[in-house]
Amino acid sequence: MADNADNDVRSLKDLREHPDRFFGDPMEIVDAPRYDYELKLDLLQRWLARVTDGQAEGAPAEEVEAAIFALQARAKLADEEPREAPEVHNYGGVERSDLRRYSVTNLARRVRGYFRR
């Protein structure tokens, strides 16, 4: 059991030092469910630093920067989502009358009606 913990610590240390060796694409870090936000951001920033220093191979700096932006955007969106549904009518659902009103067939009929005039 201690060996597994030591291996995890060693592999995490290696991962932090050389994230570009463990992942082929920076977006893989963003999509990895195993790591929390802080670790993902740290890995991407270290990857960007290695790319800028010329030590990392693979993805260019623009891709790593885009992955950092995507990670931050996801975190911001996750924070803005309500924790619980508010006490308003029909939150998150669509009434059947709304579905009929916005159906593709009905929309096509409306568009056809505008061009016939």
PDB file of C-alpha atoms in Angstrom:
ATOM      1  CA  MET A   1       0.000   0.000   0.000  1.00  0.00           C
ATOM      2  CA  ALA A   2       2.825   2.409   0.834  1.00  0.00           C
ATOM      3  CA  ASP A   3       4.472   1.583  -2.486  1.00  0.00           C
ATOM      4  CA  ASN A   4       1.331   2.674  -4.344  1.00  0.00           C
ATOM      5  CA  ALA A   5       1.250   5.936  -2.391  1.00  0.00           C
ATOM      6  CA  ASP A   6       4.938   6.525  -3.135  1.00  0.00           C
ATOM      7  CA  ASN A   7       4.343   5.779  -6.808  1.00  0.00           C
ATOM      8  CA  ASP A   8       1.400   8.190  -6.858  1.00  0.00           C
ATOM      9  CA  VAL A   9       3.516  10.911  -5.262  1.00  0.00           C
ATOM     10  CA  ARG A  10       6.379  10.255  -7.665  1.00  0.00           C
ATOM     11  CA  SER A  11       4.117  10.185 -10.697  1.00  0.00           C
ATOM     12  CA  LEU A  12       2.367  13.383  -9.579  1.00  0.00           C
ATOM     13  CA  LYS A  13       5.758  15.033  -9.163  1.00  0.00           C
ATOM     14  CA  ASP A  14       6.767  13.904 -12.658  1.00  0.00           C
ATOM     15  CA  LEU A  15       3.412  15.028 -14.001  1.00  0.00           C
ATOM     16  CA  ARG A  16       3.865  18.498 -12.510  1.00  0.00           C
ATOM     17  CA  GLU A  17       7.410  18.803 -13.861  1.00  0.00           C
ATOM     18  CA  HIS A  18       6.684  17.520 -17.382  1.00  0.00           C
ATOM     19  CA  PRO A  19       2.958  17.634 -18.198  1.00  0.00           C
ATOM     20  CA  ASP A  20       3.736  17.615 -21.922  1.00  0.00           C
ATOM     21  CA  ARG A  21       5.185  14.107 -21.600  1.00  0.00           C
ATOM     22  CA  PHE A  22       1.996  12.693 -20.101  1.00  0.00           C
ATOM     23  CA  PHE A  23      -0.544  14.385 -22.372  1.00  0.00           C
ATOM     24  CA  GLY A  24      -0.473  14.773 -26.142  1.00  0.00           C
ATOM     25  CA  ASP A  25      -3.004  17.592 -26.261  1.00  0.00           C
ATOM     26  CA  PRO A  26      -3.523  20.323 -23.631  1.00  0.00           C
ATOM     27  CA  MET A  27      -7.302  19.865 -23.848  1.00  0.00           C
ATOM     28  CA  GLU A  28      -6.828  16.356 -22.428  1.00  0.00           C
ATOM     29  CA  ILE A  29      -5.894  18.031 -19.138  1.00  0.00           C
ATOM     30  CA  VAL A  30      -9.006  20.212 -19.280  1.00  0.00           C
ATOM     31  CA  ASP A  31     -11.186  17.145 -19.910  1.00  0.00           C
ATOM     32  CA  ALA A  32      -9.482  14.902 -17.317  1.00  0.00           C
ATOM     33  CA  PRO A  33     -12.026  14.160 -14.564  1.00  0.00           C
ATOM     34  CA  ARG A  34      -9.352  12.842 -12.192  1.00  0.00           C
ATOM     35  CA  TYR A  35      -7.776  16.220 -11.419  1.00  0.00           C
ATOM     36  CA  ASP A  36      -9.255  19.266  -9.717  1.00  0.00           C
ATOM     37  CA  TYR A  37      -9.238  22.788 -11.162  1.00  0.00           C
ATOM     38  CA  GLU A  38      -6.117  23.978  -9.319  1.00  0.00           C
ATOM     39  CA  LEU A  39      -4.024  21.036 -10.482  1.00  0.00           C
ATOM     40  CA  LYS A  40      -5.249  21.362 -14.064  1.00  0.00           C
ATOM     41  CA  LEU A  41      -4.411  25.070 -14.101  1.00  0.00           C
ATOM     42  CA  ASP A  42      -0.995  24.382 -12.580  1.00  0.00           C
ATOM     43  CA  LEU A  43      -0.235  21.691 -15.168  1.00  0.00           C
ATOM     44  CA  LEU A  44      -1.283  23.919 -18.066  1.00  0.00           C
ATOM     45  CA  GLN A  45       0.727  26.883 -16.772  1.00  0.00           C
ATOM     46  CA  ARG A  46       3.805  24.701 -16.332  1.00  0.00           C
ATOM     47  CA  TRP A  47       3.286  23.311 -19.841  1.00  0.00           C
ATOM     48  CA  LEU A  48       3.065  26.859 -21.198  1.00  0.00           C
ATOM     49  CA  ALA A  49       6.257  27.808 -19.361  1.00  0.00           C
ATOM     50  CA  ARG A  50       8.056  24.785 -20.808  1.00  0.00           C
ATOM     51  CA  VAL A  51       6.822  25.623 -24.317  1.00  0.00           C
ATOM     52  CA  THR A  52       7.988  29.233 -23.976  1.00  0.00           C
ATOM     53  CA  ASP A  53      11.397  28.087 -22.751  1.00  0.00           C
ATOM     54  CA  GLY A  54      11.657  25.671 -25.666  1.00  0.00           C
ATOM     55  CA  GLN A  55      11.778  22.606 -23.414  1.00  0.00           C
ATOM     56  CA  ALA A  56       8.433  21.079 -24.386  1.00  0.00           C
ATOM     57  CA  GLU A  57       7.592  19.347 -27.613  1.00  0.00           C
ATOM     58  CA  GLY A  58       4.207  18.931 -29.201  1.00  0.00           C
ATOM     59  CA  ALA A  59       1.505  21.537 -28.821  1.00  0.00           C
ATOM     60  CA  PRO A  60       2.370  25.162 -29.612  1.00  0.00           C
ATOM     61  CA  ALA A  61       1.899  27.915 -27.028  1.00  0.00           C
ATOM     62  CA  GLU A  62      -1.377  29.033 -28.640  1.00  0.00           C
ATOM     63  CA  GLU A  63      -2.972  25.629 -28.001  1.00  0.00           C
ATOM     64  CA  VAL A  64      -1.866  25.626 -24.368  1.00  0.00           C
ATOM     65  CA  GLU A  65      -3.179  29.182 -23.900  1.00  0.00           C
ATOM     66  CA  ALA A  66      -6.484  28.147 -25.494  1.00  0.00           C
ATOM     67  CA  ALA A  67      -6.719  25.208 -23.081  1.00  0.00           C
ATOM     68  CA  ILE A  68      -6.101  27.542 -20.117  1.00  0.00           C
ATOM     69  CA  PHE A  69      -8.834  29.845 -21.395  1.00  0.00           C
ATOM     70  CA  ALA A  70     -11.211  26.879 -21.856  1.00  0.00           C
ATOM     71  CA  LEU A  71     -10.500  25.645 -18.325  1.00  0.00           C
ATOM     72  CA  GLN A  72     -11.172  29.085 -16.848  1.00  0.00           C
ATOM     73  CA  ALA A  73     -14.329  29.510 -18.920  1.00  0.00           C
ATOM     74  CA  ARG A  74     -15.667  26.127 -17.783  1.00  0.00           C
ATOM     75  CA  ALA A  75     -14.976  27.009 -14.165  1.00  0.00           C
ATOM     76  CA  LYS A  76     -16.731  30.355 -14.540  1.00  0.00           C
ATOM     77  CA  LEU A  77     -19.763  28.728 -16.154  1.00  0.00           C
ATOM     78  CA  ALA A  78     -19.894  26.072 -13.456  1.00  0.00           C
ATOM     79  CA  ASP A  79     -19.901  28.789 -10.776  1.00  0.00           C
ATOM     80  CA  GLU A  80     -22.732  30.683 -12.462  1.00  0.00           C
ATOM     81  CA  GLU A  81     -25.082  27.709 -12.673  1.00  0.00           C
ATOM     82  CA  PRO A  82     -27.678  27.703  -9.909  1.00  0.00           C
ATOM     83  CA  ARG A  83     -27.076  25.162  -7.161  1.00  0.00           C
ATOM     84  CA  GLU A  84     -30.803  24.444  -6.918  1.00  0.00           C
ATOM     85  CA  ALA A  85     -33.691  25.153  -9.211  1.00  0.00           C
ATOM     86  CA  PRO A  86     -35.314  28.467  -8.311  1.00  0.00           C
ATOM     87  CA  GLU A  87     -38.932  28.577  -7.221  1.00  0.00           C
ATOM     88  CA  VAL A  88     -40.284  29.705 -10.583  1.00  0.00           C
ATOM     89  CA  HIS A  89     -42.796  27.990 -12.792  1.00  0.00           C
ATOM     90  CA  ASN A  90     -41.406  25.644 -15.435  1.00  0.00           C
ATOM     91  CA  TYR A  91     -37.709  26.088 -14.608  1.00  0.00           C
ATOM     92  CA  GLY A  92     -35.628  23.949 -16.926  1.00  0.00           C
ATOM     93  CA  GLY A  93     -38.635  22.524 -18.710  1.00  0.00           C
ATOM     94  CA  VAL A  94     -40.595  23.423 -21.778  1.00  0.00           C
ATOM     95  CA  GLU A  95     -44.351  23.217 -21.859  1.00  0.00           C
ATOM     96  CA  ARG A  96     -45.942  21.263 -24.654  1.00  0.00           C
ATOM     97  CA  SER A  97     -47.542  24.396 -26.123  1.00  0.00           C
ATOM     98  CA  ASP A  98     -44.065  25.952 -26.355  1.00  0.00           C
ATOM     99  CA  LEU A  99     -42.794  22.891 -28.196  1.00  0.00           C
ATOM    100  CA  ARG A 100     -45.562  23.197 -30.762  1.00  0.00           C
ATOM    101  CA  ARG A 101     -44.971  26.912 -31.134  1.00  0.00           C
ATOM    102  CA  TYR A 102     -41.259  26.448 -31.852  1.00  0.00           C
ATOM    103  CA  SER A 103     -41.317  23.214 -33.803  1.00  0.00           C
ATOM    104  CA  VAL A 104     -39.416  23.108 -37.090  1.00  0.00           C
ATOM    105  CA  THR A 105     -42.576  22.386 -39.060  1.00  0.00           C
ATOM    106  CA  ASN A 106     -44.380  25.355 -37.569  1.00  0.00           C
ATOM    107  CA  LEU A 107     -41.349  27.553 -38.164  1.00  0.00           C
ATOM    108  CA  ALA A 108     -41.209  26.450 -41.805  1.00  0.00           C
ATOM    109  CA  ARG A 109     -44.899  27.326 -42.214  1.00  0.00           C
ATOM    110  CA  ARG A 110     -44.315  30.773 -40.758  1.00  0.00           C
ATOM    111  CA  VAL A 111     -41.354  31.445 -43.041  1.00  0.00           C
ATOM    112  CA  ARG A 112     -43.342  30.272 -46.074  1.00  0.00           C
ATOM    113  CA  GLY A 113     -46.153  32.605 -45.019  1.00  0.00           C
ATOM    114  CA  TYR A 114     -43.811  35.597 -45.004  1.00  0.00           C
ATOM    115  CA  PHE A 115     -42.616  34.900 -48.528  1.00  0.00           C
ATOM    116  CA  ARG A 116     -46.143  34.443 -49.897  1.00  0.00           C
ATOM    117  CA  ARG A 117     -47.185  37.958 -48.911  1.00  0.00           C
TER     118      ARG A 117
END
